[in-house]
Each structure stands twice: as structure tokens, then as C-alpha cells.
Short mmCIF file of C-alpha atoms in Angstrom, two decimals:
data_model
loop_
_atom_site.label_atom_id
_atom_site.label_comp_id
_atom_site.label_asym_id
_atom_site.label_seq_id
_atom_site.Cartn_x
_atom_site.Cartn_y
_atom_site.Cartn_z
CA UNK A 1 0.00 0.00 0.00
CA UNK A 2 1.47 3.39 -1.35
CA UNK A 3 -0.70 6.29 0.66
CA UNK A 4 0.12 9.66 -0.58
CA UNK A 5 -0.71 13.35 -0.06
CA UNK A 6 -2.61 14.78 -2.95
CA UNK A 7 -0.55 16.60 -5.32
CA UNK A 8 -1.97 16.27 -8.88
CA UNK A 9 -5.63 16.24 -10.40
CA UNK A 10 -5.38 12.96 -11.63
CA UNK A 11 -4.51 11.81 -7.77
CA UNK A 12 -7.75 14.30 -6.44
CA UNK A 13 -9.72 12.71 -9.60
CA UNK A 14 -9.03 9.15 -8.09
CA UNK A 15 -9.55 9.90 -4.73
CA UNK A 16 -12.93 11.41 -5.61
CA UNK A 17 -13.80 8.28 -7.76
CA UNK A 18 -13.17 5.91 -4.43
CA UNK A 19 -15.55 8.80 -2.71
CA UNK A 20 -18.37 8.03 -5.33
CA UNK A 21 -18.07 4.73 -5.13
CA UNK A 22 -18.22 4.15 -1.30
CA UNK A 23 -20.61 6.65 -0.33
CA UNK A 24 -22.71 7.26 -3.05
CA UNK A 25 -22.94 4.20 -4.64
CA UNK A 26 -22.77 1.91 -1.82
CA UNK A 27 -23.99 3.88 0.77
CA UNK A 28 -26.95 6.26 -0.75
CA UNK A 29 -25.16 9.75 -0.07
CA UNK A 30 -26.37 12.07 -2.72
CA UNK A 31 -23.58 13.33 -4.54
CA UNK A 32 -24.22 17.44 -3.71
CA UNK A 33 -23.94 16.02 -0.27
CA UNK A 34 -20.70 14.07 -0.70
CA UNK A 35 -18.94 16.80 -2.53
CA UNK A 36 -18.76 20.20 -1.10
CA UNK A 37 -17.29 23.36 -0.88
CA UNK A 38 -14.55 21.99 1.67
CA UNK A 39 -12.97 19.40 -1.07
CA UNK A 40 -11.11 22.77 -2.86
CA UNK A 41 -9.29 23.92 0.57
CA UNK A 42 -8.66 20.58 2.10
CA UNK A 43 -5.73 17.98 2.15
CA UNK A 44 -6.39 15.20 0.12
CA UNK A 45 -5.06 11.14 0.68
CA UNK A 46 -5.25 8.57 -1.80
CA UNK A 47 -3.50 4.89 -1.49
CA UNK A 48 -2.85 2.44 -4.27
CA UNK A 49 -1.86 -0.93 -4.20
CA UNK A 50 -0.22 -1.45 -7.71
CA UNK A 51 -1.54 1.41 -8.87
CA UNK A 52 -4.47 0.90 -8.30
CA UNK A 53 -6.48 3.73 -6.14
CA UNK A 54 -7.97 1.70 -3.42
CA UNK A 55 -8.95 4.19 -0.32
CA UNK A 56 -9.02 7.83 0.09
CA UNK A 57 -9.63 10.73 2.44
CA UNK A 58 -9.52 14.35 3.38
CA UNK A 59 -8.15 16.32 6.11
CA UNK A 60 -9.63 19.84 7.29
CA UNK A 61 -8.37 22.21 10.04
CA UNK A 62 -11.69 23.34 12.01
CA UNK A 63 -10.33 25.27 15.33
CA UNK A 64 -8.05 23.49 17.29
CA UNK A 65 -8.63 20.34 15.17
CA UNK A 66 -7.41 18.30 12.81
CA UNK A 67 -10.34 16.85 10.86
CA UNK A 68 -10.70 13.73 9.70
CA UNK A 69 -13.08 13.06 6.83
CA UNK A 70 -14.43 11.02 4.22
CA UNK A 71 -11.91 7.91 5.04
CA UNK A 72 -13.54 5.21 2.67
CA UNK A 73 -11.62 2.03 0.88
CA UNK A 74 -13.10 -0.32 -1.27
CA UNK A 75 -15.30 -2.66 -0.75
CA UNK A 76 -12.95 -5.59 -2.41
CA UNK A 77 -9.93 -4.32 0.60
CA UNK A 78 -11.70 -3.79 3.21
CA UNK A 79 -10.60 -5.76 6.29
CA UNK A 80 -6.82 -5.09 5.33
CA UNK A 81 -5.65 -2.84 8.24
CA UNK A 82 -5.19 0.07 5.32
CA UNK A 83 -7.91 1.79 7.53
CA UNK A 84 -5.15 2.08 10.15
CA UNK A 85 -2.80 2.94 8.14
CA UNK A 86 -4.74 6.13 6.46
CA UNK A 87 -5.44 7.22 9.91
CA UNK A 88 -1.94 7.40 11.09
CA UNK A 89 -0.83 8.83 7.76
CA UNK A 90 -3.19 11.90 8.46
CA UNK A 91 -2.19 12.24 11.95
CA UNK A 92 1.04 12.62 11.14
CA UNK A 93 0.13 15.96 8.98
CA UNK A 94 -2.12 16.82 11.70
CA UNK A 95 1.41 17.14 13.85
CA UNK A 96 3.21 18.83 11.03
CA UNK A 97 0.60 21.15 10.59
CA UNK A 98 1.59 22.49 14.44
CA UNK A 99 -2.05 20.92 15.74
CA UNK A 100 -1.52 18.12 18.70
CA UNK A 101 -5.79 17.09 18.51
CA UNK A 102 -7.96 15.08 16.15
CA UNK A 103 -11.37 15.15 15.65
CA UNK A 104 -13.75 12.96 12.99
CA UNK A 105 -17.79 12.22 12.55
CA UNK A 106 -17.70 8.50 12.80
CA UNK A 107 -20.35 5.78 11.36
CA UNK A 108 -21.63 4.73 14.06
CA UNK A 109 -20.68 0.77 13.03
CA UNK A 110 -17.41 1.85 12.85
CA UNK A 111 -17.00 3.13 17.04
CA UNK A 112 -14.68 0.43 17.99
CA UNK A 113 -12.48 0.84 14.93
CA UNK A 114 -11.95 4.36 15.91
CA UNK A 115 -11.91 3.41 19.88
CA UNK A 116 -9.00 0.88 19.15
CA UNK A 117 -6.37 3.84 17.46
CA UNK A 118 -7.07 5.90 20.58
CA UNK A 119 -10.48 7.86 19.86
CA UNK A 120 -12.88 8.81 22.32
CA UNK A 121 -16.42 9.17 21.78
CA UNK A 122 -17.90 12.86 22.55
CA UNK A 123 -21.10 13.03 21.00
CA UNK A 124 -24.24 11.44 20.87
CA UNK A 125 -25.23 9.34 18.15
CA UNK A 126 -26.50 12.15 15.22
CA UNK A 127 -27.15 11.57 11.48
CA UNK A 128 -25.18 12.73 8.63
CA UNK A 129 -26.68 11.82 4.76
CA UNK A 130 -29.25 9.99 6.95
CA UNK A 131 -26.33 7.66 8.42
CA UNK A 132 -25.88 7.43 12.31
CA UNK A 133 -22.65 9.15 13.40
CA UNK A 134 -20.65 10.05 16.21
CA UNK A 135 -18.16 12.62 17.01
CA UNK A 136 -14.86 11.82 18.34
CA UNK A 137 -11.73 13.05 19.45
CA UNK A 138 -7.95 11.98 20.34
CA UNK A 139 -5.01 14.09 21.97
CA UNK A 140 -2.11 13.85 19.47
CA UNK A 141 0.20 15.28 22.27
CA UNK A 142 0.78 11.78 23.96
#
């Protein structure tokens, strides 16, 4: 697995297309919804494995945050521990960035994942695209 920072429009173009797939396709977002005015400002991640774009995500800075968003990989690799490795891959720019805290909206199915690199739950359960979420949080300091 090759994850990289964003730094062409063919890289943006296939980490959109992994977007589409997962959470509009799959999951029933609308696509006005999954694309907003945030994608032009933020940090962008794709990963390949061959060359072959198989997960994505974006990174925001929202106050004292770093946001984590749209983390999606496809169905066909899912199970493969890439979702870790994304996740540490963003807090490191997070860190570089100067910010020592992490934020994200979690699916709600996907608590423990999040609970196991360190998050903790702050919210209570709220929907996003009509999809049960949660917020949570980890101190990047430790």
C-alpha cells in the first residue's frame, strides 16, 4: 500500500472516484452532499496498491482540530488494516501542521475501529446523509 498526499488532479480525480463509489454508490449519499465546498481547501489522501487507487480521504483544520473526513476504501480491501494505516498517515500531517488534537464524525458501526487507534467518543449518536454518526476526538500530544 502506497498512501500519498494529494498533489496532482489525476490523484484528487481518483480519490474522488473511491468517494463516489463508497458513499454514493454503496452507501446512498447524494452526490451534492458528498462533494462540497470543503474538497477545494482541504488535504487530500489517496493509497494504491499497484496502482491501483484503493482508499481515500480528506483532512480539514476546524479550530483546534485536525479533521478527519471522508476515510472510505473499497469494498474488495476492506478488512486489510489500510484503515489504520490512512489514519496514522493523516495524523502525522495533523502534527506537522503544528495541531496536537484530532477530531472525525464517525459511522456509528465503525466506534470500535476508531476506539482501538485511541479515539474517544464525545457526541451522541447524530445523522449525517441519513447515516448514524458520532463525534470523536484523540489528543495527538501523547
Amino acid at each position: 500500500m502506497k498512501i500519498t498526499e494529494v498533489n496532482s488532479e489525476r490523484e484528487k480525480n481518483d480519490a474522488f472516484q473511491i468517494r463516489q463509489e463508497v458513499f454514493v454508490d454503496e452507501q446512498g449519499v447524494s452526490m451534492e452532499e458528498e462533494m462540497d465546498e470543503y474538497d477545494d481547501h482541504a488535504i487530500h489522501f489517496v493509497g494504491y496498491i499497484d496502482q491501483r487507487p484503493v482508499l481515500a480521504s480528506r483532512l480539514r483544520f476546524v479550530d483546534e482540530y485536525g479533521k478527519l473526513e471522508r476515510i472510505c476504501v473499497v469494498k474488495d480491501e476492506r478488512g486489510n488494516h489500510y484503515g489504520n494505516q490512512i489514519i496514522g498517515e493523516m495524523e502525522e500531517t495533523i502534527k506537522k501542521h503544528g495541531y496536537f488534537k484530532a477530531k472525525l464524525n464517525a459511522q456509528k458501526y465503525a466506534e470500535e475501529f476508531y476506539k482501538k487507534l485511541g479515539y474517544q467518543t464525545i457526541s451522541d449518536e447524530f445523522l449525517d446523509a441519513g447515516i448514524p454518526h458520532i463525534t470523536m476526538v484523540k489528543d495527538l500530544s501523547i
